[in-house]
Coordinates of C-alpha atoms and ligand atoms in Angstrom, one line a residue:
Chain A
M1 CA 28.6 -11.2 14.1
S2 CA 26.1 -8.5 15.9
S3 CA 24.1 -11.6 17.8
S4 CA 27.5 -12.9 19.4
P5 CA 29.0 -11.2 22.7
I6 CA 31.9 -8.6 22.8
L7 CA 32.9 -9.6 26.3
K8 CA 31.6 -13.6 27.7
V9 CA 33.0 -14.0 31.3
S10 CA 31.6 -17.9 32.4
D11 CA 31.9 -19.2 35.9
L12 CA 34.9 -16.8 36.5
S13 CA 36.5 -16.8 40.5
K14 CA 39.7 -16.3 42.4
Q15 CA 40.4 -17.3 45.6
F16 CA 43.0 -15.0 47.2
G17 CA 43.9 -17.1 50.2
G18 CA 40.9 -17.9 52.4
V19 CA 39.0 -15.1 50.6
R20 CA 37.1 -16.0 47.6
A21 CA 36.6 -12.3 45.6
V22 CA 34.9 -13.5 43.1
N23 CA 33.3 -16.7 43.0
H24 CA 31.1 -18.5 39.8
V25 CA 30.4 -15.4 38.1
D26 CA 28.8 -15.3 34.8
F27 CA 27.9 -11.9 32.5
K28 CA 27.6 -11.0 28.9
L29 CA 27.8 -8.0 27.3
T30 CA 26.9 -6.7 23.6
K31 CA 28.7 -4.6 21.8
G32 CA 27.3 -0.9 22.9
E33 CA 25.9 -1.5 26.5
L34 CA 26.5 0.3 29.3
L35 CA 26.5 -2.5 31.9
G36 CA 26.8 -0.8 35.6
L37 CA 29.2 -3.8 37.9
I38 CA 27.7 -1.8 41.2
G39 CA 28.1 -4.2 45.0
P40 CA 29.2 -3.0 48.5
N41 CA 33.2 -2.8 49.3
G42 CA 34.9 -5.9 49.5
S43 CA 32.8 -7.4 47.1
G44 CA 34.6 -8.5 44.4
K45 CA 34.2 -5.5 41.2
T46 CA 37.2 -4.9 41.0
T47 CA 38.7 -8.4 40.5
I48 CA 36.9 -8.4 38.2
V49 CA 37.6 -5.8 36.5
N50 CA 42.0 -7.4 37.4
L51 CA 40.7 -10.5 35.9
I52 CA 39.2 -9.0 32.3
T53 CA 41.8 -7.0 32.2
G54 CA 44.9 -9.4 33.0
F55 CA 45.7 -8.1 35.5
V56 CA 45.0 -10.8 38.3
K57 CA 44.9 -14.7 36.7
P58 CA 42.0 -16.8 37.5
T59 CA 41.7 -19.5 39.3
A60 CA 38.4 -21.3 37.3
G61 CA 36.6 -20.1 34.9
E62 CA 37.6 -18.2 31.5
V63 CA 37.0 -14.3 29.9
Y64 CA 36.5 -14.4 26.4
Y65 CA 36.4 -11.0 24.2
K66 CA 35.2 -10.6 21.0
D67 CA 35.1 -14.6 20.7
R68 CA 38.3 -14.2 21.3
K69 CA 39.5 -16.9 24.8
I70 CA 41.7 -14.4 26.6
T71 CA 41.7 -15.7 29.8
G72 CA 44.9 -15.0 31.8
W73 CA 46.4 -13.1 29.0
A74 CA 48.7 -10.3 29.8
P75 CA 47.2 -7.0 30.3
Y76 CA 49.5 -5.7 27.9
K77 CA 48.1 -8.0 25.0
V78 CA 45.1 -7.1 26.5
V79 CA 45.0 -3.6 25.9
R80 CA 45.8 -4.5 22.3
L81 CA 42.6 -5.9 21.4
G82 CA 40.9 -2.7 22.8
V83 CA 40.3 -3.0 25.6
A84 CA 41.0 -0.1 28.3
R85 CA 40.8 0.2 31.8
T86 CA 40.9 3.5 34.6
F87 CA 42.5 3.0 37.9
Q88 CA 40.8 2.7 41.1
M89 CA 42.5 4.4 43.0
V90 CA 44.7 7.6 40.4
R91 CA 48.1 7.6 40.9
P92 CA 49.2 10.2 38.5
F93 CA 53.0 11.4 37.9
Y94 CA 53.4 14.0 39.6
Q95 CA 56.2 16.1 38.8
L96 CA 54.6 16.2 34.5
P97 CA 52.5 18.3 34.0
A98 CA 49.6 16.5 32.6
F99 CA 49.6 16.1 29.1
K100 CA 52.9 14.5 29.2
N101 CA 50.7 11.9 31.8
M102 CA 49.5 10.8 28.3
I103 CA 52.8 10.3 26.5
I104 CA 52.6 6.5 28.2
P105 CA 49.6 5.5 26.3
L106 CA 49.8 7.7 23.3
Y107 CA 53.8 5.1 23.0
S108 CA 51.5 2.1 23.0
P109 CA 52.2 0.2 20.2
R110 CA 47.7 0.2 19.8
V111 CA 48.0 3.2 18.9
K112 CA 50.6 3.0 17.4
G113 CA 48.8 0.2 15.0
L114 CA 45.5 2.1 14.6
A115 CA 47.6 4.9 13.4
G116 CA 49.0 3.0 10.5
G117 CA 52.2 2.7 12.2
K118 CA 53.0 6.0 12.9
Y119 CA 52.8 8.0 16.2
G120 CA 52.2 11.4 14.7
D121 CA 52.4 14.4 17.4
R122 CA 52.0 13.1 20.7
D123 CA 51.7 16.7 22.1
A124 CA 49.3 17.8 20.2
V125 CA 47.1 14.6 20.3
A126 CA 47.0 14.4 23.9
L127 CA 46.5 17.8 24.4
D128 CA 43.2 17.4 22.2
L129 CA 42.3 14.1 24.5
L130 CA 42.4 16.3 27.5
E131 CA 40.3 19.2 26.0
E132 CA 37.5 15.9 25.4
V133 CA 37.7 15.4 29.1
G134 CA 37.4 18.8 30.0
F135 CA 40.9 20.1 29.7
E136 CA 39.5 23.7 28.8
R137 CA 42.2 24.9 26.5
D138 CA 42.3 28.7 27.4
S139 CA 43.3 27.6 31.4
F140 CA 46.2 26.0 30.9
V141 CA 44.9 23.4 33.0
A142 CA 46.7 20.9 30.9
Y143 CA 49.6 22.6 31.2
K144 CA 49.5 22.2 34.8
P145 CA 52.2 19.4 36.6
A146 CA 50.2 16.7 37.9
S147 CA 50.8 17.4 41.0
V148 CA 48.7 20.6 41.8
L149 CA 45.0 19.7 39.7
P150 CA 42.2 18.7 41.6
Q151 CA 41.4 15.0 42.0
G152 CA 38.2 16.4 38.8
Y153 CA 40.7 16.9 37.0
L154 CA 43.4 14.0 38.3
K155 CA 40.3 11.4 37.2
R156 CA 39.6 13.4 34.2
L157 CA 43.9 12.7 33.0
E158 CA 42.4 9.2 34.0
L159 CA 39.6 8.3 31.6
A160 CA 41.8 10.5 29.0
K161 CA 44.0 7.9 28.9
A162 CA 41.5 4.9 28.9
I163 CA 40.4 6.8 25.8
A164 CA 44.0 7.3 23.6
L165 CA 44.5 3.9 23.6
Q166 CA 40.4 3.7 21.7
P167 CA 39.4 1.1 23.2
D168 CA 35.8 -0.3 22.1
L169 CA 35.4 -1.8 26.0
L170 CA 36.2 0.7 28.4
I171 CA 35.8 -0.5 32.2
L172 CA 36.0 2.7 34.7
D173 CA 36.3 1.6 38.3
E174 CA 35.0 4.3 41.0
L175 CA 35.6 7.2 38.6
F176 CA 33.2 9.1 40.4
S177 CA 34.2 8.6 43.4
G178 CA 35.6 11.8 45.3
L179 CA 34.1 13.8 43.4
S180 CA 31.8 16.6 43.8
L181 CA 28.2 16.5 42.0
A182 CA 29.2 19.3 39.6
E183 CA 32.0 17.5 38.9
V184 CA 30.1 14.2 38.4
A185 CA 27.5 16.1 36.3
S186 CA 29.8 17.6 34.1
I187 CA 31.6 14.1 33.1
V188 CA 28.2 12.3 33.3
P189 CA 28.2 13.8 29.1
I190 CA 32.2 12.9 28.2
I191 CA 30.3 8.8 29.2
E192 CA 27.5 9.5 26.9
K193 CA 29.4 10.4 23.8
L194 CA 32.4 7.8 24.0
R195 CA 28.7 6.1 23.9
M196 CA 26.8 7.7 21.5
E197 CA 30.6 5.8 19.3
G198 CA 29.5 2.8 20.1
K199 CA 32.1 1.8 22.6
T200 CA 30.5 -0.8 25.0
I201 CA 31.2 0.7 28.4
I202 CA 31.6 -1.1 32.7
M203 CA 31.0 1.4 35.2
I204 CA 32.0 0.4 39.0
E205 CA 30.0 3.2 40.7
H206 CA 29.1 4.1 44.2
R207 CA 27.1 6.8 42.8
L208 CA 23.4 4.9 42.3
K209 CA 21.3 8.2 41.4
E210 CA 24.2 9.2 38.2
L211 CA 24.9 5.8 37.4
F212 CA 21.1 4.0 36.4
R213 CA 20.5 7.6 34.4
I214 CA 23.0 6.3 32.4
A215 CA 23.7 2.5 32.6
D216 CA 21.1 -0.2 30.2
R217 CA 22.1 -2.6 33.3
I218 CA 22.9 -3.1 36.3
I219 CA 24.9 -6.7 38.0
V220 CA 25.2 -6.9 41.4
L221 CA 27.8 -8.2 43.7
N222 CA 27.9 -9.3 47.0
F223 CA 30.8 -11.2 48.5
G224 CA 32.1 -12.4 45.5
E225 CA 28.7 -13.2 44.0
K226 CA 26.1 -12.1 40.5
I227 CA 22.9 -11.6 42.9
A228 CA 21.4 -9.5 40.2
D229 CA 20.9 -8.7 36.7
G230 CA 18.7 -6.5 35.0
K231 CA 17.6 -3.7 34.3
A232 CA 18.3 -0.8 37.5
S233 CA 14.7 -0.5 38.2
E234 CA 14.2 -4.2 39.0
V235 CA 17.3 -4.9 39.6
M236 CA 16.5 -2.5 43.0
E237 CA 13.2 -4.6 43.5
S238 CA 15.1 -7.5 44.4
E239 CA 15.0 -8.4 48.0
E240 CA 19.1 -9.9 47.7
V241 CA 19.7 -6.5 46.9
K242 CA 18.4 -4.6 49.2
K243 CA 19.4 -6.9 52.3
A244 CA 22.3 -7.2 50.5
Y245 CA 22.9 -3.0 50.8
L246 CA 21.3 -1.8 53.7
G247 CA 23.7 -5.1 55.4
T248 CA 26.4 -2.5 54.5
E249 CA 24.8 0.1 55.8
A250 CA 23.2 -0.9 59.2
G251 CA 26.9 -2.4 59.7
Chain B
M1 CA 67.8 54.1 37.5
K2 CA 66.2 51.6 40.9
R3 CA 67.8 47.9 40.5
R4 CA 66.7 44.4 41.6
R5 CA 67.8 41.0 41.6
E6 CA 66.5 38.5 39.9
R7 CA 67.2 34.8 38.4
I8 CA 68.7 34.5 35.7
D9 CA 66.5 31.2 34.0
R10 CA 63.9 33.3 34.9
G11 CA 63.6 34.6 30.9
I12 CA 64.4 31.2 30.4
K13 CA 61.8 29.5 32.1
V14 CA 59.0 31.4 31.3
R15 CA 59.7 30.3 27.3
S16 CA 58.7 27.1 26.4
E17 CA 60.6 23.6 27.8
D18 CA 63.1 22.9 24.4
I19 CA 62.5 26.1 22.6
F20 CA 65.2 28.6 23.3
A21 CA 64.2 32.3 22.5
L22 CA 68.0 33.1 23.6
C23 CA 68.2 37.2 24.2
S24 CA 71.5 37.6 25.1
W25 CA 75.2 35.6 24.8
R26 CA 74.7 36.0 28.7
E27 CA 71.6 33.6 28.8
M28 CA 72.9 31.2 26.3
L29 CA 76.5 31.5 28.0
Y30 CA 73.9 30.5 31.4
L31 CA 72.3 26.5 29.5
A32 CA 75.3 26.4 27.2
F33 CA 77.9 26.3 30.6
P34 CA 76.3 23.2 32.7
R35 CA 77.0 21.2 28.7
L36 CA 80.4 22.5 28.2
L37 CA 82.0 21.7 31.3
P38 CA 82.6 18.4 31.4
I39 CA 83.7 18.4 27.4
V40 CA 86.3 21.1 28.0
G41 CA 86.9 19.8 31.3
L42 CA 87.8 16.9 30.0
I43 CA 90.1 17.9 27.9
L44 CA 91.9 20.4 29.6
L45 CA 92.4 17.5 32.4
S46 CA 93.7 14.8 30.4
F47 CA 96.5 17.7 28.9
V48 CA 97.7 19.1 32.4
L49 CA 98.0 15.9 34.0
S50 CA 100.6 13.6 35.0
I51 CA 101.1 9.9 33.5
Y52 CA 100.0 9.0 37.0
W53 CA 96.9 10.8 37.5
Q54 CA 95.5 10.0 33.9
K55 CA 95.3 6.9 35.0
V56 CA 93.7 7.1 37.0
L57 CA 91.2 10.1 35.2
L58 CA 91.0 7.0 32.6
S59 CA 90.4 4.5 35.6
V60 CA 87.7 7.8 37.0
S61 CA 86.2 7.5 33.5
V62 CA 85.6 3.5 33.7
F63 CA 83.7 4.0 37.0
A64 CA 81.4 7.1 35.8
L65 CA 80.8 4.3 32.4
L66 CA 79.3 2.1 35.7
A67 CA 77.7 5.0 37.1
I68 CA 75.7 5.8 34.3
S69 CA 74.9 2.3 33.4
W70 CA 73.4 1.2 36.9
D71 CA 71.6 4.4 37.1
I72 CA 69.2 4.0 33.6
L73 CA 68.3 0.2 35.2
A74 CA 67.8 2.6 39.1
Q75 CA 65.8 4.2 37.0
T76 CA 63.5 1.8 35.1
G77 CA 63.4 0.7 39.1
M78 CA 65.8 -1.9 38.6
I79 CA 68.6 -2.0 41.4
S80 CA 71.4 -3.3 40.4
L81 CA 74.1 -4.5 42.9
G82 CA 76.0 -6.2 39.9
Q83 CA 77.9 -4.5 38.0
A84 CA 80.3 -6.4 38.1
L85 CA 78.1 -8.6 35.7
F86 CA 78.0 -6.5 32.7
F87 CA 82.0 -5.2 33.5
G88 CA 83.5 -8.6 33.9
M89 CA 81.0 -9.8 30.3
G90 CA 82.6 -6.7 28.5
A91 CA 85.8 -8.1 29.7
Y92 CA 86.4 -11.7 29.3
L93 CA 85.0 -10.8 25.6
A94 CA 87.2 -8.5 24.4
G95 CA 90.2 -10.7 26.2
I96 CA 88.4 -14.1 24.5
M97 CA 88.5 -12.6 21.7
N98 CA 91.4 -11.6 21.3
H99 CA 93.3 -14.2 23.3
T100 CA 91.6 -17.1 20.7
W101 CA 91.8 -15.1 17.1
G102 CA 93.7 -11.9 17.8
L103 CA 91.6 -9.7 16.6
S104 CA 92.3 -5.9 17.3
P105 CA 90.5 -4.2 20.2
F106 CA 89.0 -1.1 17.3
I107 CA 86.9 -5.3 16.5
T108 CA 86.9 -6.3 19.9
I109 CA 86.1 -3.4 22.5
P110 CA 82.9 -3.0 20.1
V111 CA 81.9 -6.5 19.3
A112 CA 82.2 -7.0 23.7
T113 CA 80.9 -3.9 24.3
V114 CA 76.9 -4.5 22.1
S115 CA 77.8 -8.9 22.9
G116 CA 78.3 -8.6 26.4
G117 CA 74.8 -6.6 26.7
L118 CA 73.4 -8.5 25.0
F119 CA 74.3 -12.0 26.9
C120 CA 73.6 -10.0 30.7
T121 CA 70.7 -9.3 29.1
L122 CA 69.7 -12.7 28.6
L123 CA 71.2 -13.8 31.4
L124 CA 69.0 -12.1 33.7
L125 CA 65.5 -12.1 31.1
P126 CA 64.2 -14.6 33.1
V127 CA 64.4 -12.5 37.0
L128 CA 62.5 -9.5 35.1
R129 CA 59.9 -11.0 36.6
L130 CA 61.4 -9.6 40.1
R131 CA 60.7 -6.7 41.9
G132 CA 62.9 -5.1 44.0
I133 CA 65.5 -7.0 46.4
Y134 CA 64.7 -10.2 44.5
F135 CA 65.8 -8.9 41.5
S136 CA 68.3 -7.4 43.4
M137 CA 69.6 -10.1 45.2
V138 CA 69.7 -12.3 42.0
T139 CA 72.0 -9.4 40.2
L140 CA 74.4 -9.0 43.3
I141 CA 74.9 -13.7 42.7
L142 CA 76.0 -13.3 39.3
P143 CA 79.2 -12.4 39.0
L144 CA 80.1 -14.3 42.1
M145 CA 78.2 -17.5 40.2
L146 CA 80.7 -17.1 37.2
V147 CA 84.1 -16.3 39.0
R148 CA 83.4 -19.6 40.8
I149 CA 82.4 -21.4 37.4
V150 CA 85.5 -19.9 35.5
E151 CA 87.8 -21.1 38.3
A152 CA 86.6 -24.4 38.7
T153 CA 86.2 -25.5 34.9
K154 CA 89.3 -24.0 34.7
I155 CA 88.2 -22.2 30.9
F156 CA 89.3 -18.8 29.7
G157 CA 92.7 -19.1 31.7
G158 CA 91.3 -19.8 35.0
T159 CA 92.8 -18.9 38.0
E160 CA 95.4 -17.5 36.0
G161 CA 93.7 -16.0 33.5
L162 CA 94.4 -14.6 30.0
S163 CA 97.9 -12.6 29.7
G164 CA 99.6 -11.0 27.1
L165 CA 96.6 -9.0 25.3
G166 CA 96.4 -6.5 23.2
A167 CA 96.6 -3.1 23.7
L168 CA 95.8 0.8 22.4
P169 CA 97.9 1.8 20.3
S170 CA 98.9 5.0 22.0
R171 CA 98.8 5.9 25.5
W172 CA 96.7 9.8 23.7
V173 CA 94.1 6.7 22.6
E174 CA 93.7 5.1 24.8
L175 CA 92.9 8.0 27.2
Y176 CA 90.8 9.0 24.2
T177 CA 89.0 6.2 23.5
V178 CA 87.6 6.2 27.3
I179 CA 87.0 10.3 27.5
L180 CA 84.6 10.1 24.4
A181 CA 82.9 7.0 25.1
L182 CA 81.9 8.6 28.6
L183 CA 80.9 11.5 26.7
A184 CA 79.1 10.1 24.2
A185 CA 77.0 8.0 27.0
L186 CA 76.6 11.4 29.7
F187 CA 75.3 13.3 25.8
G188 CA 73.5 10.9 24.5
L189 CA 71.8 8.8 27.8
R190 CA 70.8 11.2 28.7
R191 CA 68.6 12.5 25.6
L192 CA 67.5 9.1 26.0
M193 CA 66.8 9.6 29.2
G194 CA 64.9 12.8 28.0
S195 CA 62.1 11.4 24.8
D196 CA 59.3 9.6 25.3
F197 CA 61.4 6.1 25.2
G198 CA 62.6 7.2 28.6
L199 CA 59.4 8.7 30.5
V200 CA 58.1 5.1 29.6
L201 CA 60.9 4.1 31.3
K202 CA 61.0 6.4 34.5
G203 CA 57.5 5.0 34.1
I204 CA 57.7 1.7 34.7
N205 CA 59.8 2.3 38.1
D206 CA 56.9 5.5 39.3
N207 CA 53.9 3.0 38.5
D208 CA 54.1 -0.6 37.0
R209 CA 50.5 -1.2 36.6
S210 CA 50.2 1.9 35.0
V211 CA 52.6 1.1 32.4
M212 CA 51.1 -2.0 32.2
S213 CA 47.5 -0.7 31.4
A214 CA 48.9 1.8 28.8
G215 CA 48.9 -1.1 26.8
I216 CA 53.0 -1.6 27.1
N217 CA 55.0 -4.7 27.3
I218 CA 57.3 -3.4 30.8
Y219 CA 59.4 -6.6 30.1
W220 CA 60.2 -5.5 26.8
F221 CA 60.8 -2.1 28.0
K222 CA 62.9 -3.4 31.1
A223 CA 64.3 -5.9 28.3
Q224 CA 66.3 -2.9 26.8
A225 CA 67.0 -0.4 29.1
L226 CA 69.0 -3.4 30.9
F227 CA 70.7 -3.9 27.1
I228 CA 71.8 -0.2 27.5
A229 CA 72.7 0.0 30.7
G230 CA 75.0 -4.0 29.9
S231 CA 76.6 -2.3 27.4
V232 CA 77.8 0.1 28.4
G233 CA 79.4 -1.9 31.2
A234 CA 80.4 -4.2 29.0
F235 CA 82.6 -1.5 27.2
A236 CA 84.2 -0.4 30.4
G237 CA 85.4 -4.1 30.9
A238 CA 86.1 -4.9 26.8
Y239 CA 88.3 -1.6 27.1
M240 CA 90.0 -2.4 30.6
T241 CA 91.1 -5.5 29.5
H242 CA 93.2 -3.7 26.4
V243 CA 94.0 -1.0 29.7
Y244 CA 96.2 -3.7 31.3
M245 CA 97.0 -6.2 29.0
F246 CA 95.1 -9.0 31.1
V247 CA 91.5 -10.3 31.7
G248 CA 90.9 -12.5 34.9
M249 CA 89.2 -13.2 37.7
P250 CA 89.2 -9.8 39.9
V251 CA 87.3 -8.3 36.9
F252 CA 84.3 -9.6 38.4
A253 CA 84.8 -8.5 41.9
L254 CA 82.8 -6.6 44.3
D255 CA 84.8 -3.1 43.7
Y256 CA 83.0 -3.0 40.5
S257 CA 79.1 -3.6 42.1
I258 CA 79.4 -1.1 44.5
L259 CA 81.5 1.9 43.7
P260 CA 79.2 2.8 40.9
I261 CA 76.6 2.8 43.4
A262 CA 78.6 4.7 46.5
A263 CA 78.8 7.2 42.8
A264 CA 75.5 7.4 42.9
V265 CA 74.0 8.2 45.5
V266 CA 77.3 10.6 46.2
G267 CA 76.9 12.5 43.3
G268 CA 72.4 11.8 42.8
T269 CA 70.9 9.3 41.8
G270 CA 68.5 10.1 38.6
T271 CA 70.6 12.7 36.0
L272 CA 73.4 10.3 35.3
A273 CA 75.8 13.4 35.2
G274 CA 75.3 12.9 38.9
P275 CA 77.0 10.0 39.5
M276 CA 78.9 10.3 37.0
L277 CA 80.3 13.9 39.2
G278 CA 80.6 11.1 42.4
A279 CA 82.6 9.0 40.2
F280 CA 85.2 12.0 40.5
I281 CA 85.0 12.5 43.5
L282 CA 85.2 9.3 45.0
V283 CA 88.2 7.3 42.3
P284 CA 90.2 10.2 43.0
L285 CA 89.1 10.5 46.5
S286 CA 90.4 6.9 47.7
E287 CA 93.5 7.8 45.4
I288 CA 94.4 10.1 47.4
L289 CA 93.6 8.5 50.8
R290 CA 96.3 5.8 49.5
G291 CA 99.7 6.6 52.0
L292 CA 97.2 6.3 54.7
G293 CA 97.2 2.6 54.5
G294 CA 95.0 0.9 56.7
L295 CA 93.0 4.3 57.1
R296 CA 92.0 4.3 53.9
I297 CA 89.0 2.8 54.4
V298 CA 88.1 4.5 57.4
F299 CA 88.5 7.5 56.2
Y300 CA 87.0 7.2 53.3
G301 CA 84.0 5.1 55.1
L302 CA 83.5 8.4 57.1
F303 CA 83.5 11.0 53.7
L304 CA 80.7 9.0 52.8
V305 CA 78.1 8.7 55.5
V306 CA 79.2 13.0 56.1
F307 CA 78.0 12.7 52.3
T308 CA 75.1 11.1 52.2
V309 CA 73.3 12.8 55.9
A310 CA 75.2 16.2 54.3
L311 CA 73.4 16.2 51.4
P312 CA 71.1 12.7 50.9
E313 CA 69.7 14.7 47.6
G314 CA 73.7 14.3 45.9
I315 CA 75.7 17.2 45.1
F316 CA 74.9 17.5 41.7
H317 CA 71.2 18.3 42.3
Y318 CA 73.0 20.5 45.0
I319 CA 74.3 22.4 42.4
A320 CA 72.3 22.3 39.8
R321 CA 69.3 23.6 42.0
K322 CA 71.7 26.6 43.6
Y323 CA 73.1 27.3 38.7
H324 CA 69.3 27.4 38.7
Q325 CA 68.8 30.1 41.9
F326 CA 71.4 32.8 40.6
E327 CA 71.0 36.2 40.3
R328 CA 71.9 39.1 38.3
W329 CA 70.7 42.5 38.7
V330 CA 68.4 44.1 36.3
E331 CA 67.2 47.8 36.2
V332 CA 63.4 48.7 36.5
D333 CA 61.8 51.4 35.6
T334 CA 60.1 53.8 37.9
Ligands
ADP1 N1 45.2 -8.6 45.2 C1 44.2 -9.1 46.7 N2 45.7 -9.7 47.3 C2 44.9 -10.4 49.0 N3 42.9 -10.3 48.8 C3 42.9 -9.4 47.8 C4 43.5 -9.0 46.7 N4 42.7 -8.3 45.8 C5 41.5 -7.8 46.1 N5 41.2 -8.9 47.3 C6 40.3 -8.9 48.7 O1 39.8 -9.4 47.3 C7 37.9 -8.5 48.2 C8 36.9 -8.4 47.2 O2 37.9 -7.1 46.7 P1 38.1 -5.8 45.6 O3 37.9 -6.9 44.4 O4 38.7 -5.1 45.4 O5 36.3 -5.8 45.4 P2 35.9 -3.9 45.3 O6 36.3 -3.5 44.1 O7 34.3 -4.9 45.4 O8 35.6 -3.1 46.5 C9 37.9 -8.1 49.0 O9 38.0 -8.6 50.7 C10 39.9 -8.1 49.0 O10 40.2 -8.1 50.0
MG2 MG1 37.4 -1.5 43.9

């Protein structure tokens, strides 16, 4: 089984009206791999995440997860199989304390199923998970309402909500955007640790320097099409990739 | 000895959310008072009111139940314009059971409560996916459609309705059935909405994508909220059938849809207690204004407008805020 991919996306396309957001994209992902998905704004990265996690139904093509066809499945069913994602735009429950924000994922059937039908003490688990992503326990920051937390903590909270689902495949949509260098530097080890635990990870990032340091492989999208796929160093050599990035930089 | 003023809830607030380490009878009273008020208030009212006003209290309680039911849905992100659907469904189910099989109200009311909730949920299941105003439109139309079906097919007594139905044994049983139901709904559902289950429901209202991505089937949870709200509304309808000893097309009237919303808005949504308070203000007000004849609606409308403009947060939120700001004198060491 080790040879069969954990995720296979084949000939995936999505059209919004006249916009071809994703156009005939193919790729496979082996277990334990960390894939960086990059491309200019509007190149279809988030749409691919939405297609895999069931938030958007494809116009054409298939998604396979652990050899199972999950194309067009409802998001909650995809999560049950072990795929978790974060959102580019974080929208926590602002009036609730950070740790109470964790209750909803901890309430999900996936968590209950993995715990053998028991939920356990959700508040305690929530606090443990938040500590894992950098909510220092002695600072009591986990008890503060989300409305007063800085962006860095909100992103960590978003990450903790996804980790709470104990996923095998974790998809992070621009987790680093809006964060300072120091904040990014403090989150990188958390992701490396998740990887050591054997999780397969897809990271969508604009912070290429940080991404290239941890990613095994990079896929570049432009106008919904995959224009490069390979090691970071190889990919950035490609003329097409240079053009795509220069193109957006220039205009 | 120097003194300064501090908020009474100060000592309570600094402790954890659910665990109260109460130090004095004053703190205990401070916490217990808002909880005891509806219980003691309703029991007292039932004794001091004249028979006529007891009937008003009964009708107030029924609208309070419908308003609480509305608030459950609203907190889950479903704005219902058709509380009459729940009310009418419960009313007809109880009436039919009593009429055809001669079942006692003590059986028809609970059975109509559960089956009414179930039928309403099944009816609305196909539109759970609709968001916002689209869902609301369907809830508005369904009771109006059911009325026309009863009228056209002449089932269940057609336009005549079913009369001569069984009554509850006595005036006191009648009154206390609804008072107990109202208190149970208020405290039970407030507790439910404060639990993790309630958190999921509120999460669906706030950000349904985030709840979906947490692996939760939001339609299953919306259906459960619908069942709860539908059952509360169906109870109110079934109960009224046995109070009037009659069920007919008026049970699907717009009043049962609109008044609960007005009550929720005036009282303050999102708390269940607010909508109940709203019903306790609006229904008696409507009774008092009865003497004004045609001008009644004008004054009633005026009151609604003034209140929503002056206290857009709702009366309950306003009172709760003031209550938390109560101060007391404390001695300060110098
Ligand atoms: N729900 C939607 N409806 C219409 N167009 C959309 C929708 N989602 C994305 N798009 C369009 O699809 C394209 C790709 O968007 P997206 O996947 O968000 O890009 P990225 O995440 O790479 O910045 C954009 O042109 C965007 O406007
Ligand atoms: Mg994006």
